[in-house]
Structure formats: C-alpha cells, structure tokens
Coordinates of C-alpha atoms and ligand atoms in Angstrom, one line a residue:
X1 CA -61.6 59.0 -0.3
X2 CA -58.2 60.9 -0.3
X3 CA -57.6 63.6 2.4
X4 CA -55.4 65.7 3.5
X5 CA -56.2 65.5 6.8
X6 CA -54.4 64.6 9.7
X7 CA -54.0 60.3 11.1
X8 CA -55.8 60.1 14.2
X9 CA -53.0 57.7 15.9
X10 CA -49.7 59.5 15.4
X11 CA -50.8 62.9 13.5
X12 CA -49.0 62.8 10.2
X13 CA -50.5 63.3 6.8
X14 CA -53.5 60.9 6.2
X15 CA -53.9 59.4 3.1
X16 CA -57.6 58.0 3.8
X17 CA -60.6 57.9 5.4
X18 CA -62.4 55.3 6.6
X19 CA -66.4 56.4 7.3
X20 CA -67.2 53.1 8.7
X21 CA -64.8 52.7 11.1
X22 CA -64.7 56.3 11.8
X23 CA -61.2 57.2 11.4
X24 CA -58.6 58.4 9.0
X25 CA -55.2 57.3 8.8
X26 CA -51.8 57.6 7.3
X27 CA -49.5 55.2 4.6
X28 CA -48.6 53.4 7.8
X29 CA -51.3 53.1 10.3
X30 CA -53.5 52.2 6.8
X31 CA -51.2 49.2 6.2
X32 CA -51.1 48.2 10.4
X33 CA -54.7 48.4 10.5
X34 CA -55.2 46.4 6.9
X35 CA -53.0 43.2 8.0
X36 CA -55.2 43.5 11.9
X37 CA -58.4 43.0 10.1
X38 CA -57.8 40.1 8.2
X39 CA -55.6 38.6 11.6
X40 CA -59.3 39.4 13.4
X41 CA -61.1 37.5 11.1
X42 CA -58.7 34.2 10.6
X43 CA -59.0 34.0 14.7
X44 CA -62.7 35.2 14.8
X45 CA -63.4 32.2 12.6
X46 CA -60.5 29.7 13.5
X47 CA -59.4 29.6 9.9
X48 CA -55.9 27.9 11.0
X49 CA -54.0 26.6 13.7
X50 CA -50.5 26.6 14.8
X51 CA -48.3 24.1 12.4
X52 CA -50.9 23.9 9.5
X53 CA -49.8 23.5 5.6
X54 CA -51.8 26.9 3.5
X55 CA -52.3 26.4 -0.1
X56 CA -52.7 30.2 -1.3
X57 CA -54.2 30.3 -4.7
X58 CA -53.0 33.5 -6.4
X59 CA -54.4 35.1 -9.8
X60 CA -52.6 37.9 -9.9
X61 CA -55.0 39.9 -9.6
X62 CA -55.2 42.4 -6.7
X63 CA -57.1 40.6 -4.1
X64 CA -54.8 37.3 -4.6
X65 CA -51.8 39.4 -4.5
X66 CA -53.1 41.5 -1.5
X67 CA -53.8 38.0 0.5
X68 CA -50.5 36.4 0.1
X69 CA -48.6 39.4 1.2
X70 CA -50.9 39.5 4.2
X71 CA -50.6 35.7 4.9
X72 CA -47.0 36.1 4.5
X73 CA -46.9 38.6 7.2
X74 CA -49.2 36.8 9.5
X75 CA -47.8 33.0 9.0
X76 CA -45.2 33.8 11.7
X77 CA -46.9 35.2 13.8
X78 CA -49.7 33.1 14.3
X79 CA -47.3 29.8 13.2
X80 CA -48.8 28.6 10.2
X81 CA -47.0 28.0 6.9
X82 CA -47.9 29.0 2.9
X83 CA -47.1 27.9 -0.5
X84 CA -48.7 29.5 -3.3
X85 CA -50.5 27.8 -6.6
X86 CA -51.3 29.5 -9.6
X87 CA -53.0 27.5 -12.8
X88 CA -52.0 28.8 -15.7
X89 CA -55.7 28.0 -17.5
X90 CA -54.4 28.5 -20.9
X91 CA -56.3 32.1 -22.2
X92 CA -54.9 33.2 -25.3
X93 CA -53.1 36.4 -24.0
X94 CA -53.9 36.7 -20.5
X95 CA -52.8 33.5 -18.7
X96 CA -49.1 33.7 -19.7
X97 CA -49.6 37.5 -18.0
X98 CA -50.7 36.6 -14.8
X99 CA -48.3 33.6 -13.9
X100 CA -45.7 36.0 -15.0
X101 CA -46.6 38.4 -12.4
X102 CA -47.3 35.7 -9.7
X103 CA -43.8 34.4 -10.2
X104 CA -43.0 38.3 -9.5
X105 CA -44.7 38.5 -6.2
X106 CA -43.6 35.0 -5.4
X107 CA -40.0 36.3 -5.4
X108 CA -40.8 39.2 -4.1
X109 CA -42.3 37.8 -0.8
X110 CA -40.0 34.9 -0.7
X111 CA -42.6 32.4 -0.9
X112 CA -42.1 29.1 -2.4
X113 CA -45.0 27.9 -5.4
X114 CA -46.2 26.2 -7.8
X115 CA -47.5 26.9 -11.4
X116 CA -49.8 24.6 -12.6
X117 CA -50.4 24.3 -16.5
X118 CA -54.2 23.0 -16.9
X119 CA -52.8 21.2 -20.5
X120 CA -49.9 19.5 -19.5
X121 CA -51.8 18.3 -15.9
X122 CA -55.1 17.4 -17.8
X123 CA -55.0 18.1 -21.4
X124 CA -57.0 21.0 -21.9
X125 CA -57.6 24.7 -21.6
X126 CA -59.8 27.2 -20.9
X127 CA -59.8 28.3 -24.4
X128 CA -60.9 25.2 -25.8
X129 CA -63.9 24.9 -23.3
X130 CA -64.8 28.5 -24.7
X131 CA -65.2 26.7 -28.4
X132 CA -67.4 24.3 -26.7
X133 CA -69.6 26.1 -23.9
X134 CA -71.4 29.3 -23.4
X135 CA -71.2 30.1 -19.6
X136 CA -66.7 30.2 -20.1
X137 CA -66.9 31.6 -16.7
X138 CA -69.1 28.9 -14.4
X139 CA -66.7 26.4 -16.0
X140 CA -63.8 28.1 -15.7
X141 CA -64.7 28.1 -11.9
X142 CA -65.5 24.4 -11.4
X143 CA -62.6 24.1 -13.2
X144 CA -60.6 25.7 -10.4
X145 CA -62.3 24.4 -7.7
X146 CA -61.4 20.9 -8.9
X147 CA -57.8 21.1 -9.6
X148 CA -56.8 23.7 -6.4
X149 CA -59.1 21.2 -4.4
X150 CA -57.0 17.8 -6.0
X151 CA -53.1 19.4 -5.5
X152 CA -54.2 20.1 -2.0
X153 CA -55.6 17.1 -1.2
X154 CA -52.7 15.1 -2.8
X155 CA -49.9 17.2 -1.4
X156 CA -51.4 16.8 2.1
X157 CA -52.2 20.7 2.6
X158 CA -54.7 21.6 5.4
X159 CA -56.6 24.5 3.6
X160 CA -57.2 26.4 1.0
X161 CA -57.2 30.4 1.0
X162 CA -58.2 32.2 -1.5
X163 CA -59.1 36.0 -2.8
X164 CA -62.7 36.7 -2.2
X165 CA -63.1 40.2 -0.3
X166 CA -66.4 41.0 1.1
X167 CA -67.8 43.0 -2.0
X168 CA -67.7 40.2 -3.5
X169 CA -69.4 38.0 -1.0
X170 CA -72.2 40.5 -0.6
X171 CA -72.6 41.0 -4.3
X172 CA -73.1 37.1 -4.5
X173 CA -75.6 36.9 -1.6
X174 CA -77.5 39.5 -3.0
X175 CA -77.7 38.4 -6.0
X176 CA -78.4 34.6 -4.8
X177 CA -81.1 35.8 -2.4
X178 CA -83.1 37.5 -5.2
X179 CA -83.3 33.9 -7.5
X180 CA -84.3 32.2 -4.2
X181 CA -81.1 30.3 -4.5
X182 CA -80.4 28.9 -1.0
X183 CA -77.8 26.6 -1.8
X184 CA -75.8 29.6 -3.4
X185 CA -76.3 31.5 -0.2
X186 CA -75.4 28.9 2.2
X187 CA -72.0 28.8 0.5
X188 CA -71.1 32.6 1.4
X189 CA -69.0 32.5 4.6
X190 CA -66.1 32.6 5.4
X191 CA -64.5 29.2 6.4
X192 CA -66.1 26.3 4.5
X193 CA -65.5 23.1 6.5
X194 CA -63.2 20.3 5.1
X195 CA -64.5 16.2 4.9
X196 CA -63.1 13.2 3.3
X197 CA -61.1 14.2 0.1
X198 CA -62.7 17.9 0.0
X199 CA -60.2 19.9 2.0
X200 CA -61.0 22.9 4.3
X201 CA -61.3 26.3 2.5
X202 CA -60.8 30.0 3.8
X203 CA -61.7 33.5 2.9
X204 CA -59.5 35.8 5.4
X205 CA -60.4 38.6 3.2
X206 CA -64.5 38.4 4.1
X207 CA -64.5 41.3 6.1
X208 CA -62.7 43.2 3.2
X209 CA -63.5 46.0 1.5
X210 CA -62.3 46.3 -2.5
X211 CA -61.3 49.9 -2.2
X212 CA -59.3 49.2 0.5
X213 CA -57.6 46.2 -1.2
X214 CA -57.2 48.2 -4.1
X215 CA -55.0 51.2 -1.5
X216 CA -53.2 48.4 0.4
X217 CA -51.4 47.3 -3.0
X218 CA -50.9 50.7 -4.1
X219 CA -49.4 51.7 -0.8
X220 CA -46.9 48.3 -0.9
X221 CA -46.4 49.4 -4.7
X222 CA -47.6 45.2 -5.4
X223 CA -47.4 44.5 -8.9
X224 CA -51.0 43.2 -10.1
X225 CA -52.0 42.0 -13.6
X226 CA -53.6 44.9 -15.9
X227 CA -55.4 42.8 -18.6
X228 CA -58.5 41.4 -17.9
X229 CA -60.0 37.7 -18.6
X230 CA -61.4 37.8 -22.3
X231 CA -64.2 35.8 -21.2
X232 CA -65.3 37.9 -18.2
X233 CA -67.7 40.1 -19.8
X234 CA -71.1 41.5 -17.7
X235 CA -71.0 39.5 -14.8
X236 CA -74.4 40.1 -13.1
X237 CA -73.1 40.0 -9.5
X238 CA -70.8 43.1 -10.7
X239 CA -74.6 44.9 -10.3
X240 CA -75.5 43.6 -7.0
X241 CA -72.0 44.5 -6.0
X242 CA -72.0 48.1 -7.2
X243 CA -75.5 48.6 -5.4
X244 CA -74.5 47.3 -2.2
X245 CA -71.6 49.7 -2.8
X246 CA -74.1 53.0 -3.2
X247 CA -75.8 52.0 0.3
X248 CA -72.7 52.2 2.0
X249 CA -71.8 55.8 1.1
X250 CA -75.7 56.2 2.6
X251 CA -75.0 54.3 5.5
X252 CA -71.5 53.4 6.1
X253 CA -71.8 50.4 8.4
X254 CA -74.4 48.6 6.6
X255 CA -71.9 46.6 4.6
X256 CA -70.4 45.0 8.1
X257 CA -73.8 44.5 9.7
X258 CA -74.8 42.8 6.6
X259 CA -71.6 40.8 6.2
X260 CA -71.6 39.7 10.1
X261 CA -75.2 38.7 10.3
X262 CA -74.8 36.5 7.0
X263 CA -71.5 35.0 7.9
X264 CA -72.4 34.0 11.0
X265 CA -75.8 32.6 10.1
X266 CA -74.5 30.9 7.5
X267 CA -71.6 29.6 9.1
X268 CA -73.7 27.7 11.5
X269 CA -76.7 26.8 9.0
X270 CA -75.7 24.0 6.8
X271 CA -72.4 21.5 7.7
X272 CA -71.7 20.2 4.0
X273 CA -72.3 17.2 5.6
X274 CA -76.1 17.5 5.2
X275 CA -75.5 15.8 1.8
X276 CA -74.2 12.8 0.8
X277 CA -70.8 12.8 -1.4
X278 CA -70.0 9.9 -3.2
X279 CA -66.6 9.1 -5.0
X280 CA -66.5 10.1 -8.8
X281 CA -66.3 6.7 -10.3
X282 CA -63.5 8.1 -13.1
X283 CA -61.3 10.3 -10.6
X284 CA -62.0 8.7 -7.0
X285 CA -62.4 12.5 -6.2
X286 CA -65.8 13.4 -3.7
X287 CA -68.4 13.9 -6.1
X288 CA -72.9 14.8 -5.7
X289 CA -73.3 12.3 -8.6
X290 CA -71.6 9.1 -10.1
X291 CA -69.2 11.0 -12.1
X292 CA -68.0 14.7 -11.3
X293 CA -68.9 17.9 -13.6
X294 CA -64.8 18.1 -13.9
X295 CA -64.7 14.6 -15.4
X296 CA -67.9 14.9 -17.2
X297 CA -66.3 17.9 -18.5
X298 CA -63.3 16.4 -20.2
X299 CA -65.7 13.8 -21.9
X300 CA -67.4 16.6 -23.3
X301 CA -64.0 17.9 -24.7
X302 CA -63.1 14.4 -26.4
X303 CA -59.9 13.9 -23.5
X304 CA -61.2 11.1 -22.0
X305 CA -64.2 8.8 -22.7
X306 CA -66.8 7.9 -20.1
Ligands
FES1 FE1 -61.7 31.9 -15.7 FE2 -61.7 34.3 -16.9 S1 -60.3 33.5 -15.4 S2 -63.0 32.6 -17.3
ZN2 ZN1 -50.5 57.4 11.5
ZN3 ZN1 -64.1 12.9 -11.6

C-alpha cells in the first residue's frame, strides 16, 4: 500500500496509493481527501442539517476515534454541533482502557462528553451478562443500542453517529444475504430514519475503507485503544469481511459499486415505519413487543422484576 512515489496533486512524497480511486497521494492531500469523502457522504445522504444536536458515540477504537475527529472538523463547516458518549460497559480490564483514552481524544479535540457507567445508570455490566448468556456480543449490542438510543432521546439530540466503515457494512450484508436474513440486510445503510422515541441514526463512515481509517489515525498520530474486547472472539462477519477484502485487490472498484447499489436500495426499501412499535410497558421506550429485550434483559439478571 506504501509508496514511494510521487502525490499526483502537488508532487511531494506519497505515502499511499489508492487503486480504486486511481491516485496516490501525500500525508496531506491523504488527510484533505479523507475528511471530503465522509463530507460527500453526510450531504449525499442528508445525514444533518444546519443547527442540529450530534450524539457521537466513541469506543476508542479506531473507527470512533477517526469519526469524531472528522465530525469535529466538519461541524463548522456545515453548522452542526457534537458531544460525545462513551459507556463504560464494565469489562474486567478493557472498559476502564477505552474511556481512558476517549477522555484523551476528548481533550484533545476540544469536544465536550459524557461517560456513561452501565452499573451506576442501570445496575449491571457486561461482565455479569457474560455469567449468564452465551452470545456476550449480540447482547452487548442491544445493550448499546438501548442506552446510546435513551441519552439521546432524553437529552433532546437529533442523531446518532456512530463508527461503522464500509468493511464492515459489506461484511454484514454478505453475511446476511447468505442466511436469507432480509431484515438484517434492510438495516445496512447509511442513515436510518428517526420516529417517535427512536431517534435518527448515521454512519458518515459507509463509504469507508478500514485501511484507510487505520492511515488517517496514524497520520493524525490519534491515540486508539490496543486491547481488545475479551468477549469478541471469531466473529463470523470478520470472514465475509476479509473475502470481500480479497475481491477488491481483484477488482478494485467492486467494494464501492457494491456499497452504492446496496445503500441506495436499501435506503429506499423499508421506512422502519413498515412495523408497528409499541411502548415497552416497563421503560415507556419504543419497543416490537410488550416489554423490550433491554428490560427483559435485566429481569433475566435479577435487577428488576417483570
Ligand atoms: Fe461489547 Fe465486546 S464491546 S462484547
Ligand atoms: Zn500532495
Ligand atoms: Zn423496556
């Protein structure tokens, strides 16, 4: 990926080439060109407008990281404003190192946030679901959803941005599409529509490649989190991701054909509206059934009784 080749905008040393967009450019036109793709994609799919409140929901980990320094960039130019959240989930010897290096980048960037402890908010942790449940990571994300969801809704934000880049999207559809699971697939693009208490969420990084995510924070020397979750262990999107990956160096525009045509598809396809949300009769929050899987989870864990 490294060259030492010339930047075809101003000439100096390149430190990468990009086969898909059919150029190579240096530390700074890398960086120029970075933050313009995710500005194409936040106007491409309307993700905000001028005067709106951005909840930016940062793990530390290098896609989070890379977002909020974008979004911090961008908020003044196209007039929106950001605050970051990060839950500390309460994992044995990782959680404690991620919030510490949010509250880095925080300070770094000059961004105002929040850290949100899972036990003292609603009495639990991730490591006490893991005593109880199998699939740590499923609930660790409905987990997330629910409470990022909940402190936007109830500190009046108008969306939600978070980390997913566009290996991951395509990993997911792939790997949806081949259980047959439309209602998985419908879910991959990249703004998905707020109504009632379920507030508007956006991916400005779905038109992001991972490599170039994982440049971008080397370039801007970004401190990211180096331990990994204890519970995320042979993912099997991980292999739809890394064959998705080997196609590109075959064809290297098939990754942005594939991720237009979905997106845009999709985007149209299903309004969430095409089901009928009801209010979870424990936590008044919108809910498919009587009581949400968040509640329904914290029976389970003996914190409150149903
Ligand atoms: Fe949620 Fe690893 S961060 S299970
Ligand atoms: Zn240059
Ligand atoms: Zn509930």
């Amino acid at each position: 990926m490294r060259t030492r080749t010339r930047c075809k905008l101003c000439g100096k040393k390149a430190v990468v080439t990009l086969p898909y967009a059919n150029t190579r450019l240096c530390k700074e036109h890398f960086k120029e060109y970075f933050t313009r793709r995710i500005e194409r994609t936040i106007r491409r799919y309307r993700m905000v407008s001028p005067g709106e409140r951005i909840l930016v929901t940062v793990s530390g980990g290098k896609d989070s990281v890379a977002l909020l320094d974008v979004l911090s960039i961008l908020s003044e130019k196209l007039g929106f404003k950001i605050h970051g959240l990060t839950l500390d989930l309460g994992i044995k010897g990782y959680s404690s190192e991620y919030v510490r290096v949010a509250e880095e980048v925080y300070g770094r960037l000059g961004v105002e946030y929040t850290i949100l402890s899972l036990k003292e908010t609603y009495g639990f942790t991730i490591d006490e679901v893991a005593g109880i449940k199998r699939r740590v990571c499923a609930y660790c994300g409905l987990v997330k959803r629910y409470v990022f969801n909940r402190y936007a809704w109830e500190n009046g934000f108008d969306a939600i941005a978070t980390g997913h880049n566009m290996d991951d999207l395509l990993g997911n559809a792939l790997f949806a599409i081949m259980r047959g699971d439309l209602e998985a697939l419908m879910k991959i693009k990249p703004v998905i529509p707020g109504r009632e208490a379920l507030v508007k969420r956006i991916r400005p990084l779905a038109f992001t490649r991972e490599k170039d995510i994982k440049l971008y924070i080397c370039l801007k020397k970004l401190p990211v989190v180096r331990t990994t979750c204890p519970y995320a262990v042979g993912a099997t999107s991980g292999v739809f991701k890394s064959k998705i990956n080997e196609l590109e160096d075959r064809f290297p525009s098939i990754k942005y054909s594939f991720a237009r045509t979905l997106y845009d598809k999709m985007q149209i396809q299903m309004e969430e509206s095409d089901y009928q949300l009801r209010k979870c009769k424990i936590c008044g929050m919108p809910s498919k059934s009587q009581i949400c899987g968040f509640c329904r989870l914290r029976a389970e864990l003996g914190k409150i009784s149903l």
